[in-house]
Coordinates of C-alpha atoms in Angstrom, one line a residue:
M1 CA 28.7 11.6 -5.5
P2 CA 31.3 10.8 -2.8
D3 CA 33.0 7.5 -2.8
Q4 CA 30.9 4.8 -1.3
S5 CA 33.2 2.0 -1.3
G6 CA 34.8 2.2 2.3
P7 CA 33.5 0.7 5.5
P8 CA 32.0 3.6 7.4
D9 CA 31.3 3.6 11.2
G10 CA 27.7 4.0 10.4
V11 CA 25.1 5.1 7.9
G12 CA 22.5 7.7 8.4
I13 CA 19.0 7.2 6.6
L14 CA 16.6 10.1 6.2
V15 CA 13.1 9.1 5.8
P16 CA 11.0 12.2 5.1
T17 CA 7.4 10.7 5.0
G18 CA 5.6 7.4 5.1
M19 CA 4.8 7.7 1.5
L20 CA 5.9 9.8 -1.4
G21 CA 3.1 12.6 -1.8
G22 CA 2.3 12.5 1.8
G23 CA 4.0 15.8 2.3
F24 CA 6.4 17.1 4.9
S25 CA 8.0 20.3 6.1
P26 CA 11.1 21.5 4.3
E27 CA 12.7 22.3 7.5
T28 CA 12.8 18.6 8.4
I29 CA 14.7 17.7 5.4
T30 CA 17.3 20.4 6.2
R31 CA 17.3 18.9 9.6
G32 CA 17.9 15.4 8.5
I33 CA 20.8 16.4 6.0
S34 CA 22.4 18.3 9.0
L35 CA 22.3 15.1 11.2
G36 CA 24.6 13.4 8.6
A37 CA 22.3 11.6 6.1
D38 CA 23.9 9.4 3.7
V39 CA 20.9 8.5 2.0
I40 CA 17.2 9.7 1.4
A41 CA 14.7 6.6 1.4
V42 CA 11.0 6.9 0.7
D43 CA 8.3 4.6 0.0
G44 CA 6.1 5.4 -3.2
G45 CA 3.2 2.8 -2.6
S46 CA 1.6 0.1 -0.9
T47 CA -1.2 -2.6 -1.4
D48 CA -3.0 -1.1 1.6
S49 CA -5.5 0.7 -0.6
G50 CA -6.9 -2.5 -2.2
P51 CA -6.3 -4.0 -5.7
Y52 CA -7.6 -1.3 -7.8
Y53 CA -4.1 0.6 -8.2
L54 CA -2.4 -2.6 -9.4
G55 CA -5.2 -3.9 -11.6
A56 CA -5.7 -0.5 -13.4
G57 CA -1.9 0.4 -13.5
V58 CA -2.6 3.9 -11.9
A59 CA -1.4 5.8 -8.9
K60 CA -3.4 6.6 -5.8
T61 CA -1.4 9.8 -5.0
A62 CA -2.0 13.3 -6.7
G63 CA 0.6 14.3 -9.2
D64 CA 1.0 17.6 -7.8
A65 CA 1.7 16.3 -4.3
V66 CA 4.3 13.9 -5.7
R67 CA 5.9 16.6 -7.8
R68 CA 6.1 18.9 -4.6
D69 CA 7.7 16.2 -2.5
L70 CA 10.1 15.2 -5.2
R71 CA 11.3 18.6 -6.0
L72 CA 12.3 19.1 -2.3
L73 CA 14.1 15.7 -2.1
L74 CA 16.0 16.0 -5.4
A75 CA 17.3 19.3 -4.4
A76 CA 18.3 18.1 -1.2
A77 CA 20.0 14.9 -2.6
S78 CA 21.6 16.9 -5.2
S79 CA 22.9 19.6 -2.9
A80 CA 24.1 17.0 -0.3
R81 CA 25.5 14.6 -2.9
I82 CA 23.7 11.5 -1.6
P83 CA 21.3 9.2 -3.1
L84 CA 17.5 9.2 -3.3
I85 CA 15.7 6.0 -3.3
V86 CA 12.0 5.7 -4.0
G87 CA 10.4 2.3 -3.8
S88 CA 7.1 1.0 -5.3
C89 CA 6.7 3.8 -7.5
G90 CA 3.1 4.8 -8.7
T91 CA 1.7 3.0 -5.7
S92 CA 1.7 -0.6 -7.0
G93 CA 5.2 -0.8 -8.5
T94 CA 3.9 -1.4 -12.2
D95 CA 6.1 -0.4 -15.0
S96 CA 3.7 2.6 -15.7
G97 CA 4.1 3.7 -12.1
V98 CA 8.0 3.7 -12.6
N99 CA 7.8 5.6 -15.8
W100 CA 5.2 8.1 -14.3
I101 CA 7.5 8.9 -11.4
A102 CA 10.6 9.1 -13.9
G103 CA 8.7 11.6 -15.9
I104 CA 8.3 13.8 -13.1
V105 CA 11.7 13.4 -12.1
H106 CA 13.1 14.3 -15.6
A107 CA 10.9 17.4 -15.8
I108 CA 12.2 18.8 -12.4
C109 CA 15.9 18.1 -13.3
M110 CA 15.4 19.9 -16.3
Q111 CA 13.6 22.9 -14.8
D112 CA 15.9 23.1 -11.8
A113 CA 19.2 22.3 -13.6
L114 CA 20.0 19.2 -11.6
D115 CA 22.5 16.8 -13.1
L116 CA 21.4 13.5 -11.8
T117 CA 21.8 10.0 -13.0
V118 CA 18.4 8.0 -12.6
A119 CA 18.0 4.4 -12.5
K120 CA 14.7 2.7 -13.0
I121 CA 14.0 -0.8 -11.8
F122 CA 11.0 -2.5 -13.3
S123 CA 9.3 -5.3 -11.6
E124 CA 6.3 -6.1 -13.7
Q125 CA 6.1 -9.6 -14.8
D126 CA 5.2 -11.7 -17.9
P127 CA 2.6 -14.3 -17.3
G128 CA 4.0 -16.6 -20.1
Q129 CA 7.4 -16.6 -18.2
L130 CA 5.5 -17.2 -14.8
M131 CA 3.8 -20.2 -16.4
A132 CA 7.0 -22.1 -16.9
Q133 CA 7.9 -21.4 -13.2
L134 CA 4.6 -22.8 -12.2
E135 CA 5.1 -25.7 -14.1
R136 CA 8.5 -26.4 -12.7
G137 CA 6.7 -26.3 -9.1
R138 CA 8.6 -23.2 -8.1
I139 CA 5.6 -21.1 -7.2
H140 CA 4.1 -21.7 -3.8
A141 CA 0.8 -20.2 -2.2
L142 CA 1.1 -18.1 1.0
P143 CA -1.6 -18.7 3.5
P144 CA -4.6 -18.4 3.1
S145 CA -4.3 -18.6 -0.8
E146 CA -4.9 -21.5 -2.8
P147 CA -2.2 -23.3 -5.1
L148 CA -1.8 -21.1 -8.1
D149 CA -3.1 -22.4 -11.5
A150 CA -2.7 -21.2 -15.1
V151 CA -6.1 -19.7 -15.5
T152 CA -5.5 -17.4 -12.4
L153 CA -2.2 -16.1 -14.0
R154 CA -3.9 -15.5 -17.3
R155 CA -6.7 -13.4 -15.6
C156 CA -4.2 -11.0 -14.0
A157 CA -4.3 -7.4 -15.6
H158 CA -0.8 -6.7 -14.0
I159 CA 1.6 -8.7 -12.0
V160 CA 4.5 -7.3 -10.1
A161 CA 7.4 -9.1 -8.1
M162 CA 8.4 -7.6 -4.8
M163 CA 12.1 -7.0 -4.8
G164 CA 14.5 -7.1 -1.9
H165 CA 17.5 -4.8 -1.6
E166 CA 19.7 -6.3 -4.1
P167 CA 18.2 -4.6 -7.4
I168 CA 18.4 -1.3 -5.6
E169 CA 21.9 -2.0 -4.4
Q170 CA 22.9 -3.1 -8.0
A171 CA 21.6 0.4 -9.2
L172 CA 23.5 2.3 -6.8
R173 CA 26.7 0.3 -7.8
A174 CA 26.0 1.3 -11.2
G175 CA 26.4 4.8 -10.4
A176 CA 22.6 6.0 -9.9
D177 CA 22.1 9.2 -8.0
V178 CA 18.3 8.7 -7.9
V179 CA 16.7 5.0 -7.9
L180 CA 13.2 4.6 -9.1
A181 CA 12.2 1.0 -8.0
G182 CA 9.0 -0.8 -9.0
R183 CA 7.4 -3.0 -6.4
A184 CA 9.7 -3.5 -3.5
T185 CA 9.5 -4.5 0.1
D186 CA 9.0 -1.4 2.3
T187 CA 11.9 -2.3 4.2
A188 CA 14.3 -2.7 1.1
V189 CA 14.2 0.8 0.3
S190 CA 15.6 1.8 3.5
A191 CA 18.1 -1.2 4.0
A192 CA 19.7 -1.2 0.5
F193 CA 22.3 1.4 0.9
A194 CA 23.3 0.5 4.5
L195 CA 23.7 -3.1 3.5
M196 CA 25.8 -1.8 0.4
R197 CA 28.2 0.0 2.8
G198 CA 28.6 -3.2 5.0
M199 CA 26.4 -2.5 8.0
P200 CA 25.2 -5.8 9.6
P201 CA 21.9 -7.2 8.4
G202 CA 20.2 -7.4 11.9
P203 CA 20.3 -4.0 12.7
T204 CA 19.9 -2.9 9.2
W205 CA 16.6 -4.7 8.6
H206 CA 15.2 -4.0 12.0
A207 CA 15.8 -0.3 11.5
A208 CA 14.3 -0.5 8.0
K209 CA 11.3 -1.9 9.4
I210 CA 10.9 0.7 12.2
I211 CA 11.4 3.7 9.7
E212 CA 9.4 2.4 6.9
C213 CA 6.3 4.6 7.7
G214 CA 8.3 7.7 8.6
G215 CA 6.8 9.4 11.8
Q216 CA 4.6 6.5 12.7
C217 CA 7.3 5.3 15.1
T218 CA 7.1 8.5 17.0
T219 CA 4.8 10.2 19.5
N220 CA 3.2 12.4 16.7
P221 CA 2.8 10.3 13.5
A222 CA 1.6 13.4 11.7
A223 CA 4.8 15.5 12.4
G224 CA 6.7 13.9 9.4
G225 CA 9.8 11.7 9.0
V226 CA 12.5 10.2 11.0
F227 CA 16.3 9.8 11.0
A228 CA 17.9 6.6 11.8
R229 CA 21.8 5.9 12.1
I230 CA 22.8 2.2 11.7
D231 CA 26.1 1.0 13.0
H232 CA 27.8 -2.4 13.7
R233 CA 26.1 -2.9 16.9
G234 CA 22.6 -1.5 16.4
F235 CA 20.8 1.7 15.5
T236 CA 19.6 5.1 16.9
I237 CA 16.5 6.8 15.8
E238 CA 14.8 10.2 16.2
P239 CA 12.2 12.3 14.7
L240 CA 13.0 15.0 12.0
D241 CA 10.4 17.2 13.9
P242 CA 12.2 18.7 17.1
D243 CA 9.0 18.9 18.9
T244 CA 8.2 15.2 18.5
A245 CA 10.0 12.1 20.4
C246 CA 10.7 8.7 19.9
T247 CA 10.2 6.6 22.9
P248 CA 11.2 2.7 23.4
A249 CA 7.4 2.1 23.5
S250 CA 6.8 4.0 20.3
V251 CA 9.7 2.3 18.3
A252 CA 9.2 -1.2 19.6
A253 CA 5.3 -0.8 18.8
H254 CA 6.1 -0.5 15.2
M255 CA 7.0 -4.1 15.0
L256 CA 3.2 -4.8 15.7
Y257 CA 2.3 -2.9 12.4
E258 CA 1.5 -5.4 9.6
T259 CA 3.3 -8.3 10.9
V260 CA 1.8 -11.6 11.7
N261 CA 4.5 -12.2 14.5
P262 CA 5.8 -8.9 16.5
Y263 CA 9.1 -10.7 16.8
T264 CA 9.8 -11.9 13.3
M265 CA 9.3 -10.8 9.7
R266 CA 10.3 -12.4 6.5
E267 CA 12.1 -10.8 3.8
P268 CA 13.2 -12.3 0.6
G269 CA 16.4 -13.5 1.7
G270 CA 15.6 -14.3 5.3
T271 CA 14.0 -13.4 8.4
I272 CA 14.2 -10.4 10.9
E273 CA 14.5 -11.7 14.5
V274 CA 13.8 -8.9 17.3
A275 CA 12.8 -11.1 20.2
G276 CA 16.1 -10.2 22.0
A277 CA 16.2 -6.5 20.8
R278 CA 16.7 -4.0 23.6
Y279 CA 15.0 -0.5 23.3
T280 CA 16.8 2.2 25.5
A281 CA 16.1 6.0 25.6
I282 CA 19.3 7.8 24.8
D283 CA 17.4 11.1 25.9
E284 CA 13.8 12.4 25.8
R285 CA 13.4 12.0 22.0
T286 CA 16.0 9.5 20.8
V287 CA 15.9 5.7 21.0
R288 CA 19.1 3.2 20.7
V289 CA 18.1 -0.4 19.7
E290 CA 20.5 -3.3 20.0
G291 CA 20.2 -7.2 19.8
S292 CA 18.4 -7.5 16.5
R293 CA 19.3 -10.5 14.3
F294 CA 18.7 -11.5 10.7
E295 CA 18.6 -15.3 9.9
P296 CA 19.3 -16.1 6.1
A297 CA 16.8 -18.3 4.5
D298 CA 17.6 -21.7 2.8
Q299 CA 15.8 -20.6 -0.4
Y300 CA 15.4 -16.9 -1.6
T301 CA 12.0 -16.2 -2.7
V302 CA 10.1 -13.3 -4.3
K303 CA 6.7 -12.6 -3.5
L304 CA 4.3 -12.0 -6.5
E305 CA 1.2 -9.6 -6.5
G306 CA -1.5 -9.8 -9.2
A307 CA -4.8 -8.3 -9.5
A308 CA -7.7 -9.3 -12.0
V309 CA -11.1 -7.8 -12.9
S310 CA -13.6 -9.2 -10.5
G311 CA -16.6 -7.6 -12.3
Y312 CA -18.1 -4.2 -12.8
E313 CA -19.6 -2.0 -9.9
T314 CA -22.4 0.9 -9.5
V315 CA -22.8 2.4 -6.1
S316 CA -25.8 4.5 -4.7
F317 CA -26.0 6.3 -1.4
T318 CA -29.2 7.7 0.5
G319 CA -29.7 8.7 4.1
I320 CA -32.5 7.6 6.3
R321 CA -33.9 9.6 9.2
D322 CA -37.4 8.0 9.4
P323 CA -37.6 7.0 13.3
Q324 CA -39.9 4.1 12.6
I325 CA -37.5 2.5 10.2
L326 CA -34.5 3.3 12.2
R327 CA -35.9 1.3 15.2
S328 CA -36.2 -1.6 12.8
I329 CA -33.5 -1.1 10.4
D330 CA -32.4 -4.7 10.4
E331 CA -36.0 -5.6 9.2
W332 CA -35.9 -2.8 6.5
A333 CA -32.5 -4.2 5.3
E334 CA -34.1 -7.6 4.9
V335 CA -37.2 -6.2 3.2
F336 CA -35.0 -4.1 0.7
T337 CA -32.8 -7.3 0.0
K338 CA -35.8 -9.5 -0.6
A339 CA -37.4 -6.7 -2.9
L340 CA -34.4 -6.1 -5.0
T341 CA -33.7 -9.8 -5.4
G342 CA -37.3 -10.3 -6.8
R343 CA -37.2 -7.3 -9.1
V344 CA -33.9 -8.5 -10.6
E345 CA -35.1 -12.0 -11.1
T346 CA -38.5 -11.0 -12.6
V347 CA -37.3 -7.9 -14.8
L348 CA -33.8 -8.8 -15.9
E349 CA -34.1 -12.7 -15.3
L350 CA -30.6 -12.9 -14.1
A351 CA -29.6 -16.2 -12.4
P352 CA -28.8 -16.4 -8.7
G353 CA -25.0 -15.9 -8.3
S354 CA -24.5 -13.9 -11.4
W355 CA -24.8 -10.6 -9.6
G356 CA -24.3 -9.2 -6.1
A357 CA -25.6 -6.4 -3.9
D358 CA -23.9 -5.3 -0.8
L359 CA -26.0 -3.0 1.5
R360 CA -23.9 -1.1 3.9
L361 CA -25.7 0.7 6.8
Y362 CA -23.5 3.6 7.9
G363 CA -24.0 4.9 11.3
Y364 CA -25.4 1.4 12.3
N365 CA -23.3 -1.4 11.6
A366 CA -21.5 -0.9 8.3
I367 CA -18.0 -1.5 9.6
L368 CA -18.5 -4.5 11.7
G369 CA -21.5 -6.1 10.4
E370 CA -22.9 -8.9 12.6
L371 CA -19.9 -8.5 14.8
E372 CA -21.2 -5.2 16.1
T373 CA -22.0 -5.4 19.8
D374 CA -23.8 -2.4 20.5
P375 CA -25.9 -1.5 17.7
A376 CA -28.0 1.2 19.2
T377 CA -30.9 3.0 17.5
P378 CA -29.2 5.8 15.5
A379 CA -30.3 9.2 14.7
E380 CA -29.7 8.6 11.1
V381 CA -28.3 6.1 8.8
G382 CA -26.6 6.3 5.7
V383 CA -27.3 3.4 3.3
M384 CA -24.8 2.5 0.7
L385 CA -25.7 0.0 -2.1
L386 CA -22.8 -1.6 -3.9
V387 CA -24.0 -3.6 -7.0
S388 CA -21.5 -5.8 -8.7
A389 CA -22.1 -7.8 -12.0
A390 CA -20.2 -9.2 -14.9
D391 CA -20.6 -6.0 -17.0
Q392 CA -21.3 -2.4 -16.3
Q393 CA -24.6 -2.2 -18.1
T394 CA -26.0 -4.9 -15.9
A395 CA -24.7 -3.4 -12.8
T396 CA -26.2 -0.1 -13.7
E397 CA -29.6 -1.6 -14.6
I398 CA -29.7 -3.3 -11.2
S399 CA -28.8 0.0 -9.4
K400 CA -31.8 1.6 -11.3
L401 CA -34.1 -1.1 -10.1
A402 CA -33.0 -0.4 -6.6
N403 CA -33.6 3.4 -7.0
P404 CA -37.3 3.6 -5.9
L405 CA -36.5 1.1 -3.1
L406 CA -33.8 3.4 -1.7
L407 CA -36.0 6.4 -2.0
H408 CA -39.4 5.2 -0.6
L409 CA -39.3 1.6 0.8
P410 CA -41.5 1.2 3.8
L411 CA -41.6 -1.6 6.3
P412 CA -44.7 -3.8 6.0
T413 CA -46.3 -2.6 9.0
M414 CA -46.1 1.2 8.1
S415 CA -49.2 3.1 7.1
Y416 CA -47.3 5.8 5.0
L417 CA -44.6 6.0 2.4
P418 CA -41.5 7.3 4.0
S419 CA -38.9 9.5 1.7
F420 CA -35.2 9.1 2.0
A421 CA -32.5 11.4 0.8
F422 CA -30.2 10.5 -2.2
A423 CA -26.6 12.1 -1.7
T424 CA -26.1 12.7 -5.5
S425 CA -28.2 13.1 -8.7
P426 CA -28.1 10.9 -10.5
A427 CA -28.5 8.6 -7.5
H428 CA -26.1 5.9 -8.9
I429 CA -22.6 6.3 -9.9
D430 CA -20.8 3.8 -12.1
R431 CA -17.5 2.7 -10.9
G432 CA -16.3 0.6 -13.8
A433 CA -14.2 -2.4 -13.5
A434 CA -13.6 -3.7 -9.9
Y435 CA -10.4 -5.7 -9.4
E436 CA -9.4 -8.4 -6.6
F437 CA -6.0 -9.6 -5.5
V438 CA -5.6 -13.1 -7.1
L439 CA -1.9 -13.5 -6.4
N440 CA -0.4 -14.1 -2.9
H441 CA 2.3 -16.4 -3.8
V442 CA 6.2 -16.6 -3.7
I443 CA 8.5 -17.9 -6.3
D444 CA 11.9 -19.6 -5.7
V445 CA 14.5 -17.7 -7.5
D446 CA 18.3 -18.4 -8.2
S447 CA 19.2 -14.8 -8.3
P448 CA 17.8 -12.0 -6.2
T449 CA 18.1 -9.6 -9.4
G450 CA 17.0 -11.9 -12.0
M451 CA 13.4 -10.9 -12.1
F452 CA 14.0 -7.2 -12.4
R453 CA 15.0 -5.0 -15.2
L454 CA 17.4 -2.1 -14.7
E455 CA 17.6 0.9 -17.0
M456 CA 19.9 3.8 -16.3
E457 CA 19.4 7.4 -17.5
P458 CA 22.2 9.8 -17.7
G459 CA 22.1 13.2 -16.1
H460 CA 19.4 15.4 -17.2
A461 CA 20.9 19.0 -16.8

């Protein structure tokens, strides 16, 4: 790999896709390399898909899709002699996620004779060590979470700390050609190399935020990735697909994505400030951004994410086309809930509050519920019943009690027995353990790298 110690005029960052395994055209990677990429950065995960992936320690993405993307990216990085950085490996950034991606990388390097040094950065945390920090008053709740207690810490199946750019930079300085990071901020993945090369934090963090989701900041988000060049005054950005464009509006709009305030965003070490940023079209598909700032924080904080088992679930799905019921679907839902509650109390003798049943009427108001403003009479409704209980056997028994109700329950005024259509046989599907996020807190740290463990693996060829 070429010397990375000198102060360059700019740093080129190639982001091939919004998430590893999401796919991209090989031609776009070739184009990004030709534009002068100094690093390839790609996010490998997120909390967007809910707490299950962290709680169970498994990946959302298909192994074959991840393998396909990595083969192309490893070949490109090796040929161009530039680093490849993957953040939040295995969706949630657990140790198992990092090792899963590392295993795929190792196999590809052996098969394709790639001699690459791989760094693994682990971000999973020991509850016992966190307990000591909790007792010292160094863990603080983020709104709207409640203050953390020891019981909640012990409930967690997995806890990860969200790293900033420093552990990634540490791995790069140690000689890594490929960095596989546990849970990391989406921005740190793209910011680390540029910050290591001396680019100013304002433009670097702002650019990293804009390019975190690949083509989402373009006029065609499905077209693939983007290329950004960060310099000492700002950054430019363009799509890797030549038929797609970045516009001032599409670039600026990405500050609205997953932020509380479109003008600021907190990172572990400080806050991105873009109220004074100026977005200028260089040509019909390239945008220049200047005026971004980064305000260092008085205290460096690391976010903690933890998921715990909330119960066990069983789901059933049936379809209703009976016009009389559809005209009074709200009443039918009330009748169903009352009937199921009565059956559970009399047959299973379960106490109220020890179980739950969520009835969702798809095609009517399943998404908005009571906030639905125009619940017109639908032609058909898909009824999903999600039962939750303290154990799987109880959830399954409740769903079986609901079975005849989901098949034939009439309205009180009906003179016939309606028939509905189950989507599957058996009608219920056991989902197993369900998880909930229980940690939404930050911890005060003395070192940006202290909570993370770095392991270096020598070349694989």
